[in-house]
mmCIF file of C-alpha atoms and ligand atoms in Angstrom:
data_model
loop_
_atom_site.group_PDB
_atom_site.id
_atom_site.type_symbol
_atom_site.label_atom_id
_atom_site.label_comp_id
_atom_site.label_asym_id
_atom_site.label_seq_id
_atom_site.Cartn_x
_atom_site.Cartn_y
_atom_site.Cartn_z
ATOM 1 C CA UNK A 10 22.432 14.586 62.527
ATOM 2 C CA UNK A 11 19.444 16.590 61.275
ATOM 3 C CA UNK A 12 20.150 19.003 58.466
ATOM 4 C CA UNK A 13 18.406 22.370 58.341
ATOM 5 C CA UNK A 14 17.907 24.186 55.076
ATOM 6 C CA UNK A 15 16.831 27.838 55.097
ATOM 7 C CA UNK A 16 15.092 29.095 51.935
ATOM 8 C CA UNK A 17 17.192 31.430 49.790
ATOM 9 C CA UNK A 18 14.689 34.272 49.935
ATOM 10 C CA UNK A 19 13.284 33.867 53.435
ATOM 11 C CA UNK A 20 12.277 37.010 55.308
ATOM 12 C CA UNK A 21 12.086 40.733 54.598
ATOM 13 C CA UNK A 22 11.511 41.874 51.033
ATOM 14 C CA UNK A 23 12.866 45.261 49.968
ATOM 15 C CA UNK A 24 9.424 46.925 50.333
ATOM 16 C CA UNK A 25 9.067 45.883 53.956
ATOM 17 C CA UNK A 26 12.694 46.753 54.748
ATOM 18 C CA UNK A 27 12.199 50.222 53.300
ATOM 19 C CA UNK A 28 8.938 50.793 55.223
ATOM 20 C CA UNK A 29 10.617 49.907 58.523
ATOM 21 C CA UNK A 30 13.639 52.092 57.739
ATOM 22 C CA UNK A 31 11.349 55.029 56.942
ATOM 23 C CA UNK A 32 9.389 54.622 60.198
ATOM 24 C CA UNK A 33 12.551 54.263 62.295
ATOM 25 C CA UNK A 34 14.267 57.215 60.669
ATOM 26 C CA UNK A 35 11.227 59.467 61.015
ATOM 27 C CA UNK A 36 10.798 58.532 64.699
ATOM 28 C CA UNK A 37 14.495 59.035 65.395
ATOM 29 C CA UNK A 38 14.643 62.472 63.779
ATOM 30 C CA UNK A 39 11.547 63.873 65.443
ATOM 31 C CA UNK A 40 10.929 64.620 69.081
ATOM 32 C CA UNK A 41 7.130 64.673 68.485
ATOM 33 C CA UNK A 42 5.225 61.379 68.324
ATOM 34 C CA UNK A 43 5.270 59.410 65.067
ATOM 35 C CA UNK A 44 1.957 57.801 64.074
ATOM 36 C CA UNK A 45 1.557 54.833 61.766
ATOM 37 C CA UNK A 46 -1.864 54.044 60.324
ATOM 38 C CA UNK A 47 -2.527 50.294 60.537
ATOM 39 C CA UNK A 48 0.089 47.588 60.817
ATOM 40 C CA UNK A 49 3.158 48.948 59.015
ATOM 41 C CA UNK A 50 3.970 45.354 58.071
ATOM 42 C CA UNK A 51 2.103 42.205 59.022
ATOM 43 C CA UNK A 52 4.331 40.971 61.812
ATOM 44 C CA UNK A 53 3.435 41.328 65.485
ATOM 45 C CA UNK A 54 7.076 41.222 66.706
ATOM 46 C CA UNK A 55 8.180 43.921 64.281
ATOM 47 C CA UNK A 56 5.300 46.119 65.434
ATOM 48 C CA UNK A 57 6.230 45.535 69.090
ATOM 49 C CA UNK A 58 9.871 46.436 68.402
ATOM 50 C CA UNK A 59 8.783 49.664 66.695
ATOM 51 C CA UNK A 60 6.400 50.497 69.549
ATOM 52 C CA UNK A 61 9.411 50.145 71.820
ATOM 53 C CA UNK A 62 11.031 52.918 69.768
ATOM 54 C CA UNK A 63 8.113 55.231 70.531
ATOM 55 C CA UNK A 64 6.101 54.737 67.339
ATOM 56 C CA UNK A 65 2.318 54.830 67.859
ATOM 57 C CA UNK A 66 0.185 52.480 65.768
ATOM 58 C CA UNK A 67 -3.492 53.305 65.245
ATOM 59 C CA UNK A 68 -6.154 51.355 63.384
ATOM 60 C CA UNK A 69 -8.553 54.291 63.072
ATOM 61 C CA UNK A 70 -7.428 57.381 61.150
ATOM 62 C CA UNK A 71 -9.465 59.533 63.583
ATOM 63 C CA UNK A 72 -6.965 58.669 66.301
ATOM 64 C CA UNK A 73 -4.214 60.579 64.492
ATOM 65 C CA UNK A 74 -4.139 64.115 65.909
ATOM 66 C CA UNK A 75 -4.035 67.119 63.551
ATOM 67 C CA UNK A 76 -0.645 68.098 62.198
ATOM 68 C CA UNK A 77 1.033 64.884 63.413
ATOM 69 C CA UNK A 78 4.038 63.183 61.911
ATOM 70 C CA UNK A 79 2.558 60.205 60.096
ATOM 71 C CA UNK A 80 3.865 57.169 58.228
ATOM 72 C CA UNK A 81 1.753 55.159 55.778
ATOM 73 C CA UNK A 82 2.329 51.419 55.529
ATOM 74 C CA UNK A 83 3.868 49.347 52.709
ATOM 75 C CA UNK A 84 0.490 47.931 51.570
ATOM 76 C CA UNK A 85 -0.754 51.195 50.111
ATOM 77 C CA UNK A 86 -3.777 53.302 51.009
ATOM 78 C CA UNK A 87 -6.932 54.386 49.226
ATOM 79 C CA UNK A 88 -7.099 58.031 48.107
ATOM 80 C CA UNK A 89 -9.618 58.773 50.869
ATOM 81 C CA UNK A 90 -6.840 58.289 53.431
ATOM 82 C CA UNK A 91 -4.757 61.064 51.842
ATOM 83 C CA UNK A 92 -7.803 63.366 51.738
ATOM 84 C CA UNK A 93 -8.623 62.845 55.414
ATOM 85 C CA UNK A 94 -4.984 63.377 56.361
ATOM 86 C CA UNK A 95 -4.854 66.564 54.304
ATOM 87 C CA UNK A 96 -7.817 67.879 56.283
ATOM 88 C CA UNK A 97 -5.682 67.259 59.364
ATOM 89 C CA UNK A 98 -2.790 69.245 57.832
ATOM 90 C CA UNK A 99 -0.827 66.046 57.272
ATOM 91 C CA UNK A 100 0.650 66.185 53.783
ATOM 92 C CA UNK A 101 3.549 64.847 51.758
ATOM 93 C CA UNK A 102 6.683 66.979 51.871
ATOM 94 C CA UNK A 103 5.645 68.256 55.306
ATOM 95 C CA UNK A 104 4.762 65.604 57.854
ATOM 96 C CA UNK A 105 3.417 62.674 55.810
ATOM 97 C CA UNK A 106 5.893 59.883 55.039
ATOM 98 C CA UNK A 107 4.544 57.426 52.532
ATOM 99 C CA UNK A 108 6.083 53.946 52.810
ATOM 100 C CA UNK A 109 3.849 52.409 50.116
ATOM 101 C CA UNK A 110 5.912 49.785 48.294
ATOM 102 C CA UNK A 111 6.625 50.832 44.690
ATOM 103 C CA UNK A 112 5.359 47.431 43.544
ATOM 104 C CA UNK A 113 1.979 48.152 45.154
ATOM 105 C CA UNK A 114 1.941 51.557 43.443
ATOM 106 C CA UNK A 115 2.637 49.707 40.197
ATOM 107 C CA UNK A 116 -0.532 47.623 40.698
ATOM 108 C CA UNK A 117 -2.521 50.820 41.378
ATOM 109 C CA UNK A 118 -1.190 52.272 38.133
ATOM 110 C CA UNK A 119 -2.069 49.095 36.218
ATOM 111 C CA UNK A 120 -5.605 49.225 37.660
ATOM 112 C CA UNK A 121 -6.003 52.890 36.697
ATOM 113 C CA UNK A 122 -4.701 52.386 33.148
ATOM 114 C CA UNK A 123 -6.915 49.363 32.535
ATOM 115 C CA UNK A 124 -9.943 51.225 33.858
ATOM 116 C CA UNK A 125 -9.147 54.275 31.713
ATOM 117 C CA UNK A 126 -8.931 52.000 28.693
ATOM 118 C CA UNK A 127 -12.442 50.717 29.170
ATOM 119 C CA UNK A 128 -11.789 47.560 31.169
ATOM 120 C CA UNK A 129 -13.946 46.227 33.955
ATOM 121 C CA UNK A 130 -11.195 45.143 36.359
ATOM 122 C CA UNK A 131 -11.598 42.087 38.589
ATOM 123 C CA UNK A 132 -9.141 41.666 41.457
ATOM 124 C CA UNK A 133 -7.762 38.333 42.696
ATOM 125 C CA UNK A 134 -7.037 39.144 46.346
ATOM 126 C CA UNK A 135 -8.253 39.113 49.939
ATOM 127 C CA UNK A 136 -11.234 41.414 50.452
ATOM 128 C CA UNK A 137 -10.147 42.831 53.801
ATOM 129 C CA UNK A 138 -6.445 43.071 53.042
ATOM 130 C CA UNK A 139 -5.299 46.726 53.045
ATOM 131 C CA UNK A 140 -3.647 46.309 49.660
ATOM 132 C CA UNK A 141 -6.904 45.075 48.086
ATOM 133 C CA UNK A 142 -8.790 47.952 49.718
ATOM 134 C CA UNK A 143 -6.234 50.443 48.337
ATOM 135 C CA UNK A 144 -6.337 48.983 44.818
ATOM 136 C CA UNK A 145 -10.150 48.825 44.838
ATOM 137 C CA UNK A 146 -10.255 52.571 45.489
ATOM 138 C CA UNK A 147 -8.910 53.118 41.956
ATOM 139 C CA UNK A 148 -11.591 50.841 40.496
ATOM 140 C CA UNK A 149 -15.140 50.720 41.862
ATOM 141 C CA UNK A 150 -14.332 51.109 45.556
ATOM 142 C CA UNK A 151 -16.406 48.704 47.665
ATOM 143 C CA UNK A 152 -18.172 47.503 44.505
ATOM 144 C CA UNK A 153 -14.968 46.201 42.950
ATOM 145 C CA UNK A 154 -15.403 42.512 42.249
ATOM 146 C CA UNK A 155 -12.810 40.589 44.244
ATOM 147 C CA UNK A 156 -12.285 36.863 43.842
ATOM 148 C CA UNK A 157 -10.505 35.450 46.871
ATOM 149 C CA UNK A 158 -9.783 31.890 45.832
ATOM 150 C CA UNK A 159 -9.197 30.028 42.576
ATOM 151 C CA UNK A 160 -12.076 27.667 43.433
ATOM 152 C CA UNK A 161 -14.452 30.674 43.388
ATOM 153 C CA UNK A 162 -14.016 31.020 39.612
ATOM 154 C CA UNK A 163 -17.745 30.354 39.022
ATOM 155 C CA UNK A 164 -18.566 33.555 40.975
ATOM 156 C CA UNK A 165 -16.328 35.501 38.607
ATOM 157 C CA UNK A 166 -17.963 33.874 35.582
ATOM 158 C CA UNK A 167 -21.465 34.669 36.954
ATOM 159 C CA UNK A 168 -20.415 38.289 37.505
ATOM 160 C CA UNK A 169 -19.045 38.589 33.970
ATOM 161 C CA UNK A 170 -22.065 36.885 32.394
ATOM 162 C CA UNK A 171 -24.704 38.963 34.143
ATOM 163 C CA UNK A 172 -23.168 42.270 33.024
ATOM 164 C CA UNK A 173 -22.376 43.361 29.540
ATOM 165 C CA UNK A 174 -18.817 44.602 29.903
ATOM 166 C CA UNK A 175 -17.035 45.642 26.743
ATOM 167 C CA UNK A 176 -13.635 44.537 28.066
ATOM 168 C CA UNK A 177 -12.603 42.639 31.199
ATOM 169 C CA UNK A 178 -9.194 42.370 32.833
ATOM 170 C CA UNK A 179 -8.145 40.389 35.895
ATOM 171 C CA UNK A 180 -5.270 41.584 38.090
ATOM 172 C CA UNK A 181 -3.860 40.202 41.339
ATOM 173 C CA UNK A 182 -2.865 41.448 44.776
ATOM 174 C CA UNK A 183 0.954 41.335 44.928
ATOM 175 C CA UNK A 184 1.095 38.601 47.575
ATOM 176 C CA UNK A 185 -1.277 35.984 46.186
ATOM 177 C CA UNK A 186 -0.365 32.446 45.175
ATOM 178 C CA UNK A 187 1.265 32.225 41.731
ATOM 179 C CA UNK A 188 -0.182 28.762 41.264
ATOM 180 C CA UNK A 189 -3.586 29.888 42.566
ATOM 181 C CA UNK A 190 -3.689 32.752 40.048
ATOM 182 C CA UNK A 191 -2.797 30.400 37.198
ATOM 183 C CA UNK A 192 -5.498 27.947 38.359
ATOM 184 C CA UNK A 193 -8.072 30.742 38.567
ATOM 185 C CA UNK A 194 -7.403 31.771 34.964
ATOM 186 C CA UNK A 195 -7.392 28.123 33.810
ATOM 187 C CA UNK A 196 -10.646 27.447 35.673
ATOM 188 C CA UNK A 197 -12.319 30.476 34.100
ATOM 189 C CA UNK A 198 -10.990 29.593 30.637
ATOM 190 C CA UNK A 199 -12.250 26.002 30.913
ATOM 191 C CA UNK A 200 -15.742 27.047 31.976
ATOM 192 C CA UNK A 201 -16.364 30.249 30.040
ATOM 193 C CA UNK A 202 -17.090 30.756 26.372
ATOM 194 C CA UNK A 203 -14.398 33.441 26.003
ATOM 195 C CA UNK A 204 -10.749 32.861 26.879
ATOM 196 C CA UNK A 205 -8.630 35.231 28.953
ATOM 197 C CA UNK A 206 -5.198 35.909 27.434
ATOM 198 C CA UNK A 207 -2.208 37.409 29.212
ATOM 199 C CA UNK A 208 -1.702 41.149 28.857
ATOM 200 C CA UNK A 209 2.006 41.878 29.474
ATOM 201 C CA UNK A 210 2.690 44.196 32.418
ATOM 202 C CA UNK A 211 3.813 47.002 30.085
ATOM 203 C CA UNK A 212 0.114 47.179 29.018
ATOM 204 C CA UNK A 213 0.961 47.901 25.396
ATOM 205 C CA UNK A 214 -1.735 45.684 23.910
ATOM 206 C CA UNK A 215 -5.007 46.958 25.286
ATOM 207 C CA UNK A 216 -7.100 45.738 22.387
ATOM 208 C CA UNK A 217 -7.531 42.322 24.060
ATOM 209 C CA UNK A 218 -11.141 41.969 25.158
ATOM 210 C CA UNK A 219 -10.574 39.390 27.900
ATOM 211 C CA UNK A 220 -7.193 39.581 29.588
ATOM 212 C CA UNK A 221 -5.254 39.118 32.790
ATOM 213 C CA UNK A 222 -2.121 40.847 34.034
ATOM 214 C CA UNK A 223 0.475 39.166 36.218
ATOM 215 C CA UNK A 224 0.819 41.672 39.071
ATOM 216 C CA UNK A 225 2.160 39.306 41.743
ATOM 217 C CA UNK A 226 5.446 40.870 42.897
ATOM 218 C CA UNK A 227 8.811 39.201 42.319
ATOM 219 C CA UNK A 228 9.752 38.832 46.010
ATOM 220 C CA UNK A 229 6.481 36.892 46.508
ATOM 221 C CA UNK A 230 7.266 34.705 43.503
ATOM 222 C CA UNK A 231 10.797 34.006 44.735
ATOM 223 C CA UNK A 232 9.567 32.979 48.189
ATOM 224 C CA UNK A 233 6.921 30.696 46.684
ATOM 225 C CA UNK A 234 9.324 29.064 44.248
ATOM 226 C CA UNK A 235 11.779 28.425 47.109
ATOM 227 C CA UNK A 236 9.091 26.181 48.613
ATOM 228 C CA UNK A 237 9.359 23.987 45.492
ATOM 229 C CA UNK A 238 13.067 23.590 46.220
ATOM 230 C CA UNK A 239 12.546 22.826 49.922
ATOM 231 C CA UNK A 240 9.844 20.315 49.066
ATOM 232 C CA UNK A 241 12.285 18.395 46.854
ATOM 233 C CA UNK A 242 14.471 17.265 49.711
ATOM 234 C CA UNK A 243 12.925 18.143 53.085
ATOM 235 C CA UNK A 244 10.596 16.003 55.163
ATOM 236 C CA UNK A 245 9.334 18.925 57.250
ATOM 237 C CA UNK A 246 8.810 22.596 56.413
ATOM 238 C CA UNK A 247 8.465 25.312 59.033
ATOM 239 C CA UNK A 248 7.049 28.651 57.862
ATOM 240 C CA UNK A 249 7.728 31.638 60.117
ATOM 241 C CA UNK A 250 5.457 34.648 59.718
ATOM 242 C CA UNK A 251 2.930 37.042 61.216
ATOM 243 C CA UNK A 252 -0.615 35.741 61.732
ATOM 244 C CA UNK A 253 -2.009 38.333 59.295
ATOM 245 C CA UNK A 254 0.743 38.026 56.735
ATOM 246 C CA UNK A 255 -0.880 37.115 53.437
ATOM 247 C CA UNK A 256 2.350 36.004 51.773
ATOM 248 C CA UNK A 257 3.388 33.853 54.780
ATOM 249 C CA UNK A 258 0.007 32.099 54.708
ATOM 250 C CA UNK A 259 0.473 31.441 50.996
ATOM 251 C CA UNK A 260 3.876 29.837 51.697
ATOM 252 C CA UNK A 261 2.313 27.587 54.313
ATOM 253 C CA UNK A 262 -0.560 26.628 51.977
ATOM 254 C CA UNK A 263 1.937 25.827 49.230
ATOM 255 C CA UNK A 264 4.080 23.671 51.531
ATOM 256 C CA UNK A 265 0.974 21.719 52.572
ATOM 257 C CA UNK A 266 -0.024 21.200 48.945
ATOM 258 C CA UNK A 267 3.152 19.151 48.521
ATOM 259 C CA UNK A 268 1.864 16.814 51.222
ATOM 260 C CA UNK A 269 4.896 17.464 53.423
ATOM 261 C CA UNK A 270 4.486 17.920 57.182
ATOM 262 C CA UNK A 271 4.346 21.701 57.557
ATOM 263 C CA UNK A 272 3.717 24.154 60.381
ATOM 264 C CA UNK A 273 3.081 27.888 60.458
ATOM 265 C CA UNK A 274 4.528 29.616 63.513
ATOM 266 C CA UNK A 275 5.048 33.185 64.647
ATOM 267 C CA UNK A 276 8.125 32.540 66.774
ATOM 268 C CA UNK A 277 10.538 29.863 68.038
ATOM 269 C CA UNK A 278 8.542 29.351 71.267
ATOM 270 C CA UNK A 279 5.731 27.744 69.255
ATOM 271 C CA UNK A 280 7.957 25.041 67.851
ATOM 272 C CA UNK A 281 7.041 21.619 69.254
ATOM 273 C CA UNK A 282 9.524 18.839 69.864
ATOM 274 C CA UNK A 283 7.252 16.109 68.463
ATOM 275 C CA UNK A 284 7.092 17.839 65.062
ATOM 276 C CA UNK A 285 10.827 17.299 64.690
ATOM 277 C CA UNK A 286 10.978 13.672 65.806
ATOM 278 C CA UNK A 287 12.275 11.300 63.129
ATOM 279 C CA UNK A 288 12.905 14.101 60.622
ATOM 280 C CA UNK A 289 16.186 14.203 58.735
ATOM 281 C CA UNK A 290 15.999 17.343 56.644
ATOM 282 C CA UNK A 291 14.055 20.337 57.898
ATOM 283 C CA UNK A 292 13.285 23.295 55.662
ATOM 284 C CA UNK A 293 12.704 26.741 57.137
ATOM 285 C CA UNK A 294 11.180 29.651 55.282
ATOM 286 C CA UNK A 295 9.534 32.934 56.179
ATOM 287 C CA UNK A 296 7.208 35.524 54.703
ATOM 288 C CA UNK A 297 8.327 38.916 53.430
ATOM 289 C CA UNK A 298 7.478 40.602 56.737
ATOM 290 C CA UNK A 299 9.492 38.272 58.988
ATOM 291 C CA UNK A 300 12.740 39.704 60.419
ATOM 292 C CA UNK A 301 15.973 37.679 60.177
ATOM 293 C CA UNK A 302 16.333 37.370 63.938
ATOM 294 C CA UNK A 303 13.036 35.427 64.176
ATOM 295 C CA UNK A 304 14.195 33.038 61.449
ATOM 296 C CA UNK A 305 17.557 32.586 63.215
ATOM 297 C CA UNK A 306 15.840 31.911 66.539
ATOM 298 C CA UNK A 307 13.720 29.185 64.921
ATOM 299 C CA UNK A 308 16.794 27.603 63.298
ATOM 300 C CA UNK A 309 18.632 27.746 66.621
ATOM 301 C CA UNK A 310 15.682 26.166 68.466
ATOM 302 C CA UNK A 311 15.466 23.338 65.903
ATOM 303 C CA UNK A 312 19.204 22.725 66.306
ATOM 304 C CA UNK A 313 19.036 22.691 70.126
ATOM 305 C CA UNK A 314 15.961 20.413 70.139
ATOM 306 C CA UNK A 315 17.307 17.916 67.639
ATOM 307 C CA UNK A 316 20.803 17.855 69.219
ATOM 308 C CA UNK A 317 19.489 17.102 72.718
HETATM 309 S S1 LIG B 417 5.604 41.697 49.295
HETATM 310 FE FE1 LIG B 417 6.005 42.642 47.298
HETATM 311 S S2 LIG B 417 4.546 44.326 47.136
HETATM 312 FE FE2 LIG B 417 4.579 43.707 49.294
HETATM 313 S S3 LIG B 417 6.076 45.059 50.243
HETATM 314 FE FE3 LIG B 417 7.202 43.234 49.598
HETATM 315 S S4 LIG B 417 7.987 43.695 47.540
HETATM 316 FE FE4 LIG B 417 6.374 45.180 48.026
#
């Protein structure tokens, strides 16, 4: 009989849970339409469920009518979003409900403090991810230097070398790979004349000239370290998550790095019988924006397929 092991921290993190609760509560308590700017969380099924509850999702801020009840997503927004909404009479305490995760706000605050203390801040993140866009707003906006992958370390070194920054700090998007971030710093340190040292998150020692701050959130770290556990004793790992979910993609990449057969799916219907053939222990995990019911459906489908 095939055994199925579900990761300890699979699925919703507290930030995503809170964002969904806020959106649901706001929609339930208001007879007027509730607008959400962008994907509240990166999961297509969750968005569909919320649309079924009357919530309207828009990608363009111009589609939000004046004076509308509005919810901002967990990933955080640049300050320009708040300004445009204010011009539409959409403000906090009135009709604006901000579901930005406190751990994203923490990264914004780290970015601001580093900048105010004379650092040129480089971001390890995905250029088009809303969180990276929001964090960049507090730095140099579109000119913020973003390094997307640990193998792109030479681009970061070139950028540092060609300018004459007094101090440089590297921070990370909350959902990046822990291992990738470590490799990026190691790669830079092995190929650059100056070494980057860790600046603790409390930012007490801001005398360091070249530093990095660990701003990957704990729920991301827990989900990534669960993959280590699954990889110890599973011969197949299934990752369940939204197509645009950065942290789900990182889980899948990490599972593949172990050389174990791994698949990234959005729902149980995508599971294929041949993936399961001959497997004895199947690990299942899910990104921070995947609801429990999708994980349970995948587990159930694996059970049905392997029992038949
Ligand atoms: S992944 Fe981390 S930063 Fe993003 S919503 Fe969850 S807890 Fe917050």
